[in-house]
Short mmCIF file of C-alpha atoms in Angstrom, two decimals:
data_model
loop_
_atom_site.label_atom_id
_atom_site.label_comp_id
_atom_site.label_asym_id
_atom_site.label_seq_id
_atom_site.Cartn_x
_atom_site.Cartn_y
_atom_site.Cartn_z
CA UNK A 10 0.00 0.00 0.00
CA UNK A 11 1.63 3.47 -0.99
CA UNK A 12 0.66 6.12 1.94
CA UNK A 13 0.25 9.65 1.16
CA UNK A 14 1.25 11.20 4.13
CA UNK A 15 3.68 10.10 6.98
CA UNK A 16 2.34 7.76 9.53
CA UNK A 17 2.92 10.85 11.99
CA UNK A 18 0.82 13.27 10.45
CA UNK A 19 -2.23 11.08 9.23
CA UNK A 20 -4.32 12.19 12.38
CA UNK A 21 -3.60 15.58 11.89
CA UNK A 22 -4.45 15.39 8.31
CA UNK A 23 -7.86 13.86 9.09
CA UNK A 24 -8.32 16.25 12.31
CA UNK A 25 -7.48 19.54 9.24
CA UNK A 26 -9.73 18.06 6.97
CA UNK A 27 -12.11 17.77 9.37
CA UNK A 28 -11.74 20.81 10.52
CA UNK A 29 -12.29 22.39 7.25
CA UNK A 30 -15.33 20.38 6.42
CA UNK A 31 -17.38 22.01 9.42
CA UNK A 32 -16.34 25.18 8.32
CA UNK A 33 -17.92 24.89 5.01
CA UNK A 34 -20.39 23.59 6.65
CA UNK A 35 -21.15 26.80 8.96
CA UNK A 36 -20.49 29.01 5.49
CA UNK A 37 -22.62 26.61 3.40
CA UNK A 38 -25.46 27.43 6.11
CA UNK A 39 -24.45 30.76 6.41
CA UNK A 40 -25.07 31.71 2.67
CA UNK A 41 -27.57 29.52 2.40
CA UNK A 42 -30.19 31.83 0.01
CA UNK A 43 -26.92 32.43 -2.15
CA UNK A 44 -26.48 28.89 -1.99
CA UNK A 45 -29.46 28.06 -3.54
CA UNK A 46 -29.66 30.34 -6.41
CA UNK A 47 -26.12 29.64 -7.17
CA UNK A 48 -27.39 25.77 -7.42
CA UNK A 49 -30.09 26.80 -9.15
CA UNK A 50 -29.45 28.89 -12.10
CA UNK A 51 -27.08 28.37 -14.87
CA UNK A 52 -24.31 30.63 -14.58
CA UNK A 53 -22.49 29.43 -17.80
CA UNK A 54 -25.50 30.84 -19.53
CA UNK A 55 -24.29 34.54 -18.01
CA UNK A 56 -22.41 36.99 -20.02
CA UNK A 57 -20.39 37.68 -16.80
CA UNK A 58 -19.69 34.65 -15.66
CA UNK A 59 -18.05 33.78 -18.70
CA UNK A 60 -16.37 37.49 -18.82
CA UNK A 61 -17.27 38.42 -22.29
CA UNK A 62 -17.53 41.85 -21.68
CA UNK A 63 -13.37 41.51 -21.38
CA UNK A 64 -12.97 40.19 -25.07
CA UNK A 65 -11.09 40.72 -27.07
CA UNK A 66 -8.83 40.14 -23.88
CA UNK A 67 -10.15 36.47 -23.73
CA UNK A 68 -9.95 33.70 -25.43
CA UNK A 69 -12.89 33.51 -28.41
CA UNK A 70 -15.90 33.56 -28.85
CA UNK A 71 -17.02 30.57 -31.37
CA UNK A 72 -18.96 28.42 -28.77
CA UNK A 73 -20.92 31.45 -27.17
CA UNK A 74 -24.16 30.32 -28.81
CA UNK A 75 -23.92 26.93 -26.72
CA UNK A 76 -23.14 28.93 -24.01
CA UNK A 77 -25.60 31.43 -23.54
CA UNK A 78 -28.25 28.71 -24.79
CA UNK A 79 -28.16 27.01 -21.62
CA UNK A 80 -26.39 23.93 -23.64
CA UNK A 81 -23.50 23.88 -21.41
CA UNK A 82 -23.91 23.36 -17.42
CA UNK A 83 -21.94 22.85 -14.68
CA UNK A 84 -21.73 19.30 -13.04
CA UNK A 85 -23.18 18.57 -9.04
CA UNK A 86 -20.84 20.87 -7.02
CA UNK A 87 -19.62 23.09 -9.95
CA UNK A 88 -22.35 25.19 -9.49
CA UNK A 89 -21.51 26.04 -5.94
CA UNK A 90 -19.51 29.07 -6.22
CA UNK A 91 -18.66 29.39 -2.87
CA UNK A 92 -16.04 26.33 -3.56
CA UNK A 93 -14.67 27.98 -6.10
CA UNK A 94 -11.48 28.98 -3.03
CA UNK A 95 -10.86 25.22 -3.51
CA UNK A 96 -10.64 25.08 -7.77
CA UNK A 97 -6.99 27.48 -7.51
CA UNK A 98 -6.45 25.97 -11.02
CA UNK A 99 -10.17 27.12 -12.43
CA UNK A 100 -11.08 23.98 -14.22
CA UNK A 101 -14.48 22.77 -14.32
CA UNK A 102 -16.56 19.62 -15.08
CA UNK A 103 -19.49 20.07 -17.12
CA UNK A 104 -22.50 18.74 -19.68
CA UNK A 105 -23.01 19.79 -23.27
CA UNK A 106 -25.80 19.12 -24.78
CA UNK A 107 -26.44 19.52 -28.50
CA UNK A 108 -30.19 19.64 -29.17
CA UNK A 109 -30.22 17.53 -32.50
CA UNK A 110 -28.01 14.75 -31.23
CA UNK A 111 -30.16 14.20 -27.88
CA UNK A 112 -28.21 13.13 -24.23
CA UNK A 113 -25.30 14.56 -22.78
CA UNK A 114 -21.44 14.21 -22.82
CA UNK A 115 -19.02 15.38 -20.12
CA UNK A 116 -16.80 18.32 -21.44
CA UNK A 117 -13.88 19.94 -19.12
CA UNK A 118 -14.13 24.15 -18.89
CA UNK A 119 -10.82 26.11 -18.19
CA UNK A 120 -9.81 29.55 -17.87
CA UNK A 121 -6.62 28.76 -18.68
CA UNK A 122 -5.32 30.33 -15.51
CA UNK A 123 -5.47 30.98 -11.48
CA UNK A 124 -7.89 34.00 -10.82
CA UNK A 125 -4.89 35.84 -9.42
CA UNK A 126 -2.78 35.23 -12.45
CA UNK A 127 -5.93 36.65 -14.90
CA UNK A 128 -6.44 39.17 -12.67
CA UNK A 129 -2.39 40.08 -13.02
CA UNK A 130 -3.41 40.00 -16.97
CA UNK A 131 -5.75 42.70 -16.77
CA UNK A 132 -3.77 44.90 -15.35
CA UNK A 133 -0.81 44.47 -17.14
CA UNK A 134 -2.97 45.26 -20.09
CA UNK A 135 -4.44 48.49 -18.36
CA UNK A 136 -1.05 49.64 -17.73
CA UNK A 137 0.39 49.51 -20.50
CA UNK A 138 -2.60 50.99 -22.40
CA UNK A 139 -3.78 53.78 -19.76
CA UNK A 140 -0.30 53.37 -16.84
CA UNK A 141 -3.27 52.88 -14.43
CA UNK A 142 -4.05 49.11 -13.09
CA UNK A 143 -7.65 49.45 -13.95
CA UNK A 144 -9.82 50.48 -17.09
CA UNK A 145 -12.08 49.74 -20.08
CA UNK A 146 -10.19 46.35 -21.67
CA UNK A 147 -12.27 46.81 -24.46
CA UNK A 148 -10.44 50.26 -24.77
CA UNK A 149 -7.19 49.05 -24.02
CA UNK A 150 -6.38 45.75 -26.20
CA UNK A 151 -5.86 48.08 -29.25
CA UNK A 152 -3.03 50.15 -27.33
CA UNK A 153 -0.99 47.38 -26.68
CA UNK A 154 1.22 44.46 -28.34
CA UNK A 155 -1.84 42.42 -29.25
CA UNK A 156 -3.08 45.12 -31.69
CA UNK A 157 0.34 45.07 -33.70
CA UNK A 158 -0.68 42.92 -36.38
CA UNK A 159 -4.27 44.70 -36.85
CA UNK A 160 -4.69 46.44 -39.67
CA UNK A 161 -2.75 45.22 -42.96
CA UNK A 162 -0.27 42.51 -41.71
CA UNK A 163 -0.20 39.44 -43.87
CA UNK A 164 1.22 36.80 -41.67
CA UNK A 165 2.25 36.19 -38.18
CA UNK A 166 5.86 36.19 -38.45
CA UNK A 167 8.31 34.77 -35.81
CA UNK A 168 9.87 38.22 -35.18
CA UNK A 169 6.00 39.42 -33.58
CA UNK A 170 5.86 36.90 -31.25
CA UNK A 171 9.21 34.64 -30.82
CA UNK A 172 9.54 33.74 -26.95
CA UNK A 173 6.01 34.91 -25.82
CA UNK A 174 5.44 31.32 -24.33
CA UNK A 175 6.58 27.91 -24.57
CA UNK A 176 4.87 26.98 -28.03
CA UNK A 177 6.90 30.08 -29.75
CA UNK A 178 10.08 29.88 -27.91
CA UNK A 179 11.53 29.40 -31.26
CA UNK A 180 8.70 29.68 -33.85
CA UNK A 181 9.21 29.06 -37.49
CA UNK A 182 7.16 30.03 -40.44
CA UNK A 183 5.69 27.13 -41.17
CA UNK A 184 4.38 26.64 -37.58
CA UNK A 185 2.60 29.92 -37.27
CA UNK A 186 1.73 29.37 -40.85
CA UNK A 187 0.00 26.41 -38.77
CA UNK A 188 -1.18 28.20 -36.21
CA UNK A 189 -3.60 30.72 -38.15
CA UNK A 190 -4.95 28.39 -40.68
CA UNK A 191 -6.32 26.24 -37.52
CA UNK A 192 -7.36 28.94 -35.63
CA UNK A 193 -10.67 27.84 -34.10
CA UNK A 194 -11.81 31.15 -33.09
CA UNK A 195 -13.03 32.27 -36.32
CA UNK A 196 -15.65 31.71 -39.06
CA UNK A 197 -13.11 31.73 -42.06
CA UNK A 198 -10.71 28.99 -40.88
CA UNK A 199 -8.57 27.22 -43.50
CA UNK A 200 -6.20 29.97 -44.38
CA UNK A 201 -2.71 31.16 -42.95
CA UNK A 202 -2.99 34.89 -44.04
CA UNK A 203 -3.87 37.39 -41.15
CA UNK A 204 -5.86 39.63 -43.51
CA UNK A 205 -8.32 36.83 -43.36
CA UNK A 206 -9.06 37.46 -39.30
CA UNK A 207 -10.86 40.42 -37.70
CA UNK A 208 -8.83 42.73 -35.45
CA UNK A 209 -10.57 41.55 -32.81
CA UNK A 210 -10.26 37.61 -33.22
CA UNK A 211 -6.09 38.99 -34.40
CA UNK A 212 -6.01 39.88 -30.49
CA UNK A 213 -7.63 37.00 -29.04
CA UNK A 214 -5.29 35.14 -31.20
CA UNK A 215 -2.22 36.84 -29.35
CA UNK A 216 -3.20 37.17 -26.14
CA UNK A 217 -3.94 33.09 -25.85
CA UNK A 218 -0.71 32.67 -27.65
CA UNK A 219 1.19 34.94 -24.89
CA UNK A 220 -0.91 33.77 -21.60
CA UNK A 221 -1.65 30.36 -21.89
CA UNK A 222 -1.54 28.57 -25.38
CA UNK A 223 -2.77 25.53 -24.40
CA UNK A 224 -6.12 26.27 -26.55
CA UNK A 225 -3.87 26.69 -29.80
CA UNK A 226 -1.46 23.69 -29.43
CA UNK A 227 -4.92 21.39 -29.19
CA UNK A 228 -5.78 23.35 -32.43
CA UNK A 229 -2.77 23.01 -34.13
CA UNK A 230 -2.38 19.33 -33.33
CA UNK A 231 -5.98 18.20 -33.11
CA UNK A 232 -6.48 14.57 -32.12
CA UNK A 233 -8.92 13.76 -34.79
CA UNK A 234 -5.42 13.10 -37.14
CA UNK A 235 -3.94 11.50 -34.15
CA UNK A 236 -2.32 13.35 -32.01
CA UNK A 237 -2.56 12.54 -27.92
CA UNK A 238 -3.63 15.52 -27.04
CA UNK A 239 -7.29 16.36 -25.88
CA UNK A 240 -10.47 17.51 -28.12
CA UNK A 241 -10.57 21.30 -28.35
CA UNK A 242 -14.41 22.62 -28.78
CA UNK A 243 -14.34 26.33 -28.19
CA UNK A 244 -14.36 29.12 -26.32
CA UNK A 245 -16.73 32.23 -24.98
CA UNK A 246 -15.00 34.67 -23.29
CA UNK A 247 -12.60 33.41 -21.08
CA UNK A 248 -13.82 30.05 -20.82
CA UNK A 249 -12.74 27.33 -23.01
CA UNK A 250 -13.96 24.10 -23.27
CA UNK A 251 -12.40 20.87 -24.73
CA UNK A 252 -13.53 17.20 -24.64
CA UNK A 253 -13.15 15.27 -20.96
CA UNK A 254 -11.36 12.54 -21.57
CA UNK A 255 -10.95 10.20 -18.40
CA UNK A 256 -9.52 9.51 -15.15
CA UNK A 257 -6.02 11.08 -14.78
CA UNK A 258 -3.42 8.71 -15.21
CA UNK A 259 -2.64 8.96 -10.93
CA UNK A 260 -5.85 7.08 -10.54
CA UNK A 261 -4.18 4.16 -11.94
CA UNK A 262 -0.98 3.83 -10.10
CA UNK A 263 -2.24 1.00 -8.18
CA UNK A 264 -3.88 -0.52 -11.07
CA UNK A 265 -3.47 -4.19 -11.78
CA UNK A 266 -0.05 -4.94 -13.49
CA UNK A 267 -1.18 -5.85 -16.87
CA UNK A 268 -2.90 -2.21 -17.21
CA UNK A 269 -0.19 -0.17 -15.99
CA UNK A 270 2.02 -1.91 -18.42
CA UNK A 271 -0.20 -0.95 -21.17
CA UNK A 272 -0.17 2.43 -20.26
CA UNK A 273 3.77 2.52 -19.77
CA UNK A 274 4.01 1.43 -23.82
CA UNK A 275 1.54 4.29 -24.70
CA UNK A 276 3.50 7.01 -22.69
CA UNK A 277 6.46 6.16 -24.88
CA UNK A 278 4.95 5.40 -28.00
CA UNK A 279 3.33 9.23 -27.41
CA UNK A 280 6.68 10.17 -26.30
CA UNK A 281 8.02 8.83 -30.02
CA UNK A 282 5.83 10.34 -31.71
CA UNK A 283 5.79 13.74 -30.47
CA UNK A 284 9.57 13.50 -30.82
CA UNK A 285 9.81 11.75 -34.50
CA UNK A 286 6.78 12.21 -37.06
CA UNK A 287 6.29 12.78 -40.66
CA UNK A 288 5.29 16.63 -40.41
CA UNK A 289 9.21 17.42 -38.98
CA UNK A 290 7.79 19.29 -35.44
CA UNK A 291 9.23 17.89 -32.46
CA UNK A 292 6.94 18.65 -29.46
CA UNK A 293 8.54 18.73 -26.31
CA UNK A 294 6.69 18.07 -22.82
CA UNK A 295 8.41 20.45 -20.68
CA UNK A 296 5.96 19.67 -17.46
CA UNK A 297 5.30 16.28 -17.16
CA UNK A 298 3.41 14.39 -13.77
CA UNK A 299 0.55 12.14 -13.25
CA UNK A 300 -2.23 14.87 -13.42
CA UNK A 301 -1.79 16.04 -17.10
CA UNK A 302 -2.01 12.82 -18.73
CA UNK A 303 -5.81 11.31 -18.28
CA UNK A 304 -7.33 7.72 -20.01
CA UNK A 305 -10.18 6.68 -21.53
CA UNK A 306 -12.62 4.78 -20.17
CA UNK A 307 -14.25 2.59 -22.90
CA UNK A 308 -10.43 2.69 -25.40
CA UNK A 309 -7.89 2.98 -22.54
CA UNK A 310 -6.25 5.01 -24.35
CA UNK A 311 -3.75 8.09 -22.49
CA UNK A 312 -4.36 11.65 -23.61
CA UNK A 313 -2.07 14.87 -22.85
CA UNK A 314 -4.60 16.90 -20.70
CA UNK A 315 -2.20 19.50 -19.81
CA UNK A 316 -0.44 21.63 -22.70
CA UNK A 317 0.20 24.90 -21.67
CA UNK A 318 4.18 23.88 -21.32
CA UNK A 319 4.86 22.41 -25.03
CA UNK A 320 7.67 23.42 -26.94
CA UNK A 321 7.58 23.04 -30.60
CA UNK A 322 10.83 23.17 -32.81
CA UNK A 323 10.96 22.76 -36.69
CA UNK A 324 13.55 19.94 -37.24
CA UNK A 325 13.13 20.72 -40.77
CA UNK A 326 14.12 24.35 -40.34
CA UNK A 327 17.03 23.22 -38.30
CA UNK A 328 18.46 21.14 -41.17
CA UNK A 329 18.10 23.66 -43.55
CA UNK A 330 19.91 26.72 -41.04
CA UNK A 331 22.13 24.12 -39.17
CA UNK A 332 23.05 26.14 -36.38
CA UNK A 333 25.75 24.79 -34.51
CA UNK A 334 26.43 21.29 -33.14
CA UNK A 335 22.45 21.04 -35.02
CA UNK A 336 23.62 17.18 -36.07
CA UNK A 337 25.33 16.39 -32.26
CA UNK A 338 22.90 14.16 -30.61
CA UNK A 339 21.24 15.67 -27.66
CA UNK A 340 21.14 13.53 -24.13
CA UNK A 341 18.92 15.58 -21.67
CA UNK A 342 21.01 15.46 -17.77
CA UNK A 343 19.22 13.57 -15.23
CA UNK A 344 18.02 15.75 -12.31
CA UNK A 345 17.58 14.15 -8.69
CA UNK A 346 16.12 17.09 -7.18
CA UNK A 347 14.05 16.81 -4.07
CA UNK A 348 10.86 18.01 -5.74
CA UNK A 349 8.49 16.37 -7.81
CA UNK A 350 7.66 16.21 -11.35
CA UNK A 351 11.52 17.43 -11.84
CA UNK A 352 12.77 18.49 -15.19
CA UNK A 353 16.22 19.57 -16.59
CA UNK A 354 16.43 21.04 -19.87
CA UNK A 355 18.17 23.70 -22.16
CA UNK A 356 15.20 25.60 -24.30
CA UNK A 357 17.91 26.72 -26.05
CA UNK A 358 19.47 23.23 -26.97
CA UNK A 359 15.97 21.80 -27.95
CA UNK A 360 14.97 24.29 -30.00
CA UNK A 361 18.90 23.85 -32.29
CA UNK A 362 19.23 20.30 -32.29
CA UNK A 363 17.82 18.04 -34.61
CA UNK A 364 18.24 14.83 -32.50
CA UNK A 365 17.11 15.05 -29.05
CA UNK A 366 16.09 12.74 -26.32
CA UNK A 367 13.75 15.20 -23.97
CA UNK A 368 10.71 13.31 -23.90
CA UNK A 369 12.05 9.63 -23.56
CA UNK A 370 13.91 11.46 -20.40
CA UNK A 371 10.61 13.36 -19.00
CA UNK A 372 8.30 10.11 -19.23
CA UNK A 373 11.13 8.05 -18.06
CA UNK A 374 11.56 10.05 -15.22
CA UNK A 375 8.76 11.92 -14.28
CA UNK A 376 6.11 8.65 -14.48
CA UNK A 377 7.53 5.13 -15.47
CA UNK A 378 10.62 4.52 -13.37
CA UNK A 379 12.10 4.08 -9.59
CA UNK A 380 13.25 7.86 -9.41
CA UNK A 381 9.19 9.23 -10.22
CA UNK A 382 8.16 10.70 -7.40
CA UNK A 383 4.55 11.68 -6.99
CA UNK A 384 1.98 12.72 -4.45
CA UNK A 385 4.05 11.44 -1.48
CA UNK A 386 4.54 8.18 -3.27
CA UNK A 387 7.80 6.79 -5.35
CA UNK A 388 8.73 3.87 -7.72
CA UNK A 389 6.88 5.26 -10.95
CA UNK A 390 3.94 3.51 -12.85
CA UNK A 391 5.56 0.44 -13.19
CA UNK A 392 6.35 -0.09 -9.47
CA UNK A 393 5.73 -3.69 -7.50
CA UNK A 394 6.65 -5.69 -11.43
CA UNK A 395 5.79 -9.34 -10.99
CA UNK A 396 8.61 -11.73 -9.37
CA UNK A 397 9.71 -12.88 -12.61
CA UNK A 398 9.72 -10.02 -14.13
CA UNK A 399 11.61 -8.20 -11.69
CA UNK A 400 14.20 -11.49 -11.00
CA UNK A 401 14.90 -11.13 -15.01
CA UNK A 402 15.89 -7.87 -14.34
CA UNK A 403 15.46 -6.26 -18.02
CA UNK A 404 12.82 -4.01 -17.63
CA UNK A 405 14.83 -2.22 -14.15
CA UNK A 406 17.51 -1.80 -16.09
CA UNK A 407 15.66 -0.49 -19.07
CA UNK A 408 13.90 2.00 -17.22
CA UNK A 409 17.25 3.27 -15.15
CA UNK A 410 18.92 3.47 -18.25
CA UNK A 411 15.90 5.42 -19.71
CA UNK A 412 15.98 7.79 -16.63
CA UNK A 413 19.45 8.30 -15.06
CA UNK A 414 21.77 7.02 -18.24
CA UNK A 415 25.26 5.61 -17.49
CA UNK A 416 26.50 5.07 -21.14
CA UNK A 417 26.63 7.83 -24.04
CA UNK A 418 23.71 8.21 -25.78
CA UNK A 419 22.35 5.16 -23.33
CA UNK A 420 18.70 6.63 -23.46
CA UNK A 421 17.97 6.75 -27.05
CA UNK A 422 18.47 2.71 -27.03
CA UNK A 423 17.16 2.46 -24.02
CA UNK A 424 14.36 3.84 -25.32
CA UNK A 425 13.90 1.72 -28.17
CA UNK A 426 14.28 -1.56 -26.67
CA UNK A 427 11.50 -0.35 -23.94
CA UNK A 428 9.20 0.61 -26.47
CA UNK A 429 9.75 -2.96 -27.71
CA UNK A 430 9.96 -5.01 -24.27
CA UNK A 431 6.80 -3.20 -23.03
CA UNK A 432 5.08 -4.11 -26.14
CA UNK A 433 5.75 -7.64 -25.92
CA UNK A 434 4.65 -7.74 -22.34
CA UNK A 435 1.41 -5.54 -23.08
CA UNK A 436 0.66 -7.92 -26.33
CA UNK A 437 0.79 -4.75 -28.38
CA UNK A 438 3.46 -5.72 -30.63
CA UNK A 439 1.51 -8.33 -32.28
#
């Protein structure tokens, strides 16, 4: 049994919890009229709520007819906005609805960021519109650096927006190229040329790509041509929704053997294929842990829940410019740090190498072997093997040479004979 907290502080845990139970409890009874309306009304239906009167400082606007229809809705305690001190991350559960197709399918709702940290966007737009930490957003968004491609501007070039976040640390043409033609947000999707967007979806477009892009990697890479990443729907204001997906993948730690094996092969086959794929990007997972991976119920099948922290590189634009040391293999340094979900890499080095083992080292590390440390618990996904397995010794071996590797270059075969020994014991390489 793997214990979340020390033996030691497992009473006081229970006596906090406790503790904070009867005191939303008293509140709960407190605001009790509040309560109720909250509970009752549908406050994804509210202009408000969903902060439309900020756009175009949000994040679209091409699901606001579900929206305001009432076809979206909060699940159970959702709707209780007095636990909203609890949801620091603002993601929701909900049910969409789509008159013509009759029933109901879960969808997740994000606003992409903490209320303090979208609170800390408004007023870094304010000030550098008005110098003042409050005004008209509406007013502002055309004063500032998300209104510099308004107007005339053809294309989004990598000069207007290189190192705003992690998906343009090092943009090329060709991605941003990407980028606009699958921009969800507007009506006449399909072409890369700027002149082909509003002013006001141009803005949404930068301030997503600057804040959080999460919304425009899921775009960009849609998993409808099979990439692991989850369903993107829409957006009204500065809620987005995309498609729920499953569990997380920390609900299955303690899954029987035979699963968790399964899902070990289909971390690293993802982490193959966002590293080596026919359309030359290699995405790199620069945050990886047990809560931004999540599996399907009915297929099984893992899904990157989490992508605000993807960095893209062109490998073919790195052939073609061959900066130096481009050809020079790339071995990512093993970090024992004592926090979790620890990651060591050069942003630098991945974006000018055309050969580089990042996310064989992150899923490695971070979720399949001894050194994955997680929630109070260690020994990765594929802790507790069965006795023969772990007498034969291959797969321990695999996975430390995967992780922390002791020969040059060690990780890229280490990585390869995984893939293959986890197939064979999974019954997916038949």
């Amino acid at each position: 049994m793997w214990r979340l907290v020390p033996p030691k502080l497992g009473r006081l845990s229970r006596s906090l919890k406790l503790a904070a139970l009867g005191s939303l409890l008293v509140l709960m009874v407190l605001h009790s009229p509040s309560l109720l309306a909250s509970w009752q009304r549908n406050e994804l239906a509210d202009r408000r709520f969903l902060q439309l009167n900020k756009c175009p400082a949000c994040f679209g606007t091409s699901w606001c007819r579900r929206f305001l229809n009432g076809q979206v809705a909060f699940e159970a305690w959702g709707r209780l906005r007095l636990l909203d001190f609890l949801n620091v991350k603002n993601v929701y559960f909900g049910q969409y609805g789509e008159p013509r197709e009759g029933g109901r399918r879960r969808v997740v709702l994000k606003r992409l960021g903490s209320q303090r940290e979208l609170a800390q966007l408004d007023q870094s737009i304010c000030k550098r519109a008005t110098g003042r930490p409050r005004c008209d957003l509406l007013q502002a968004m055309p004063k500032t650096e998300f209104a510099r491609l308004n107007g005339d501007v053809r294309l989004l070039t990598p000069d207007a927006v290189e190192g705003w976040s992690d998906l343009v640390h090092c943009p090329s043409q060709r991605l941003l190229d990407r980028l606009v033609r699958r921009y969800a947000e507007t009506k006449d999707s399909g072409s890369f040329l700027l002149r082909n967007l509003k002013d006001s979806e141009r803005m949404q477009l930068l301030l997503t790509l600057a804040f959080n892009p999460e919304p425009l990697v899921l775009q960009s890479f849609p998993s409808d041509e099979g990439w692991p990443f989850a369903k993107y729907l829409g957006a009204c204001g500065r809620m987005v929704a995309v498609n729920y997906v499953g569990e997380e993948l920390w609900s299955y730690f303690n899954a029987p053997w035979e699963k968790r094996v399964d899902l070990a092969w289909q971390l690293m086959e993802i982490a193959e294929q966002l590293t080596n794929n026919d359309f030359e990007f290699a995405l790199y997972l620069l945050d990886v842990s047990f809560d931004n991976f999540a599996v399907g119920p009915r297929d099984g099948k893992v899904i990157i829940v989490d992508a605000e922290n993807v960095l893209v590189a062109d490998k073919k634009l790195i052939r073609q410019n061959k900066p130096e040391n481009w050809d020079v293999w790339y071995e990512s340094k093993f970090d024992d740090c004592d926090k979790e979900a620890c990651l060591s890499f050069s942003k630098e080095i991945l974006c000018s190498r055309a050969t580089v083992d990042h996310n064989y080292y992150a899923i490695c590390q971070n979720l399949l072997s001894r050194h994955a440390t997680w929630r109070g618990t260690s020994g990765g996904l594929l802790h507790d093997p069965p006795g023969e397995i772990a007498k034969d010794g291959r797969l321990e071996a695999l996975l430390d040479e995967c992780a922390h590797p002791k020969k040059r270059f060690g990780r890229f075969q280490a990585a390869k004979e995984l893939r293959e020994y986890l197939a064979q014991l999974s019954n997916n390489g038949r």
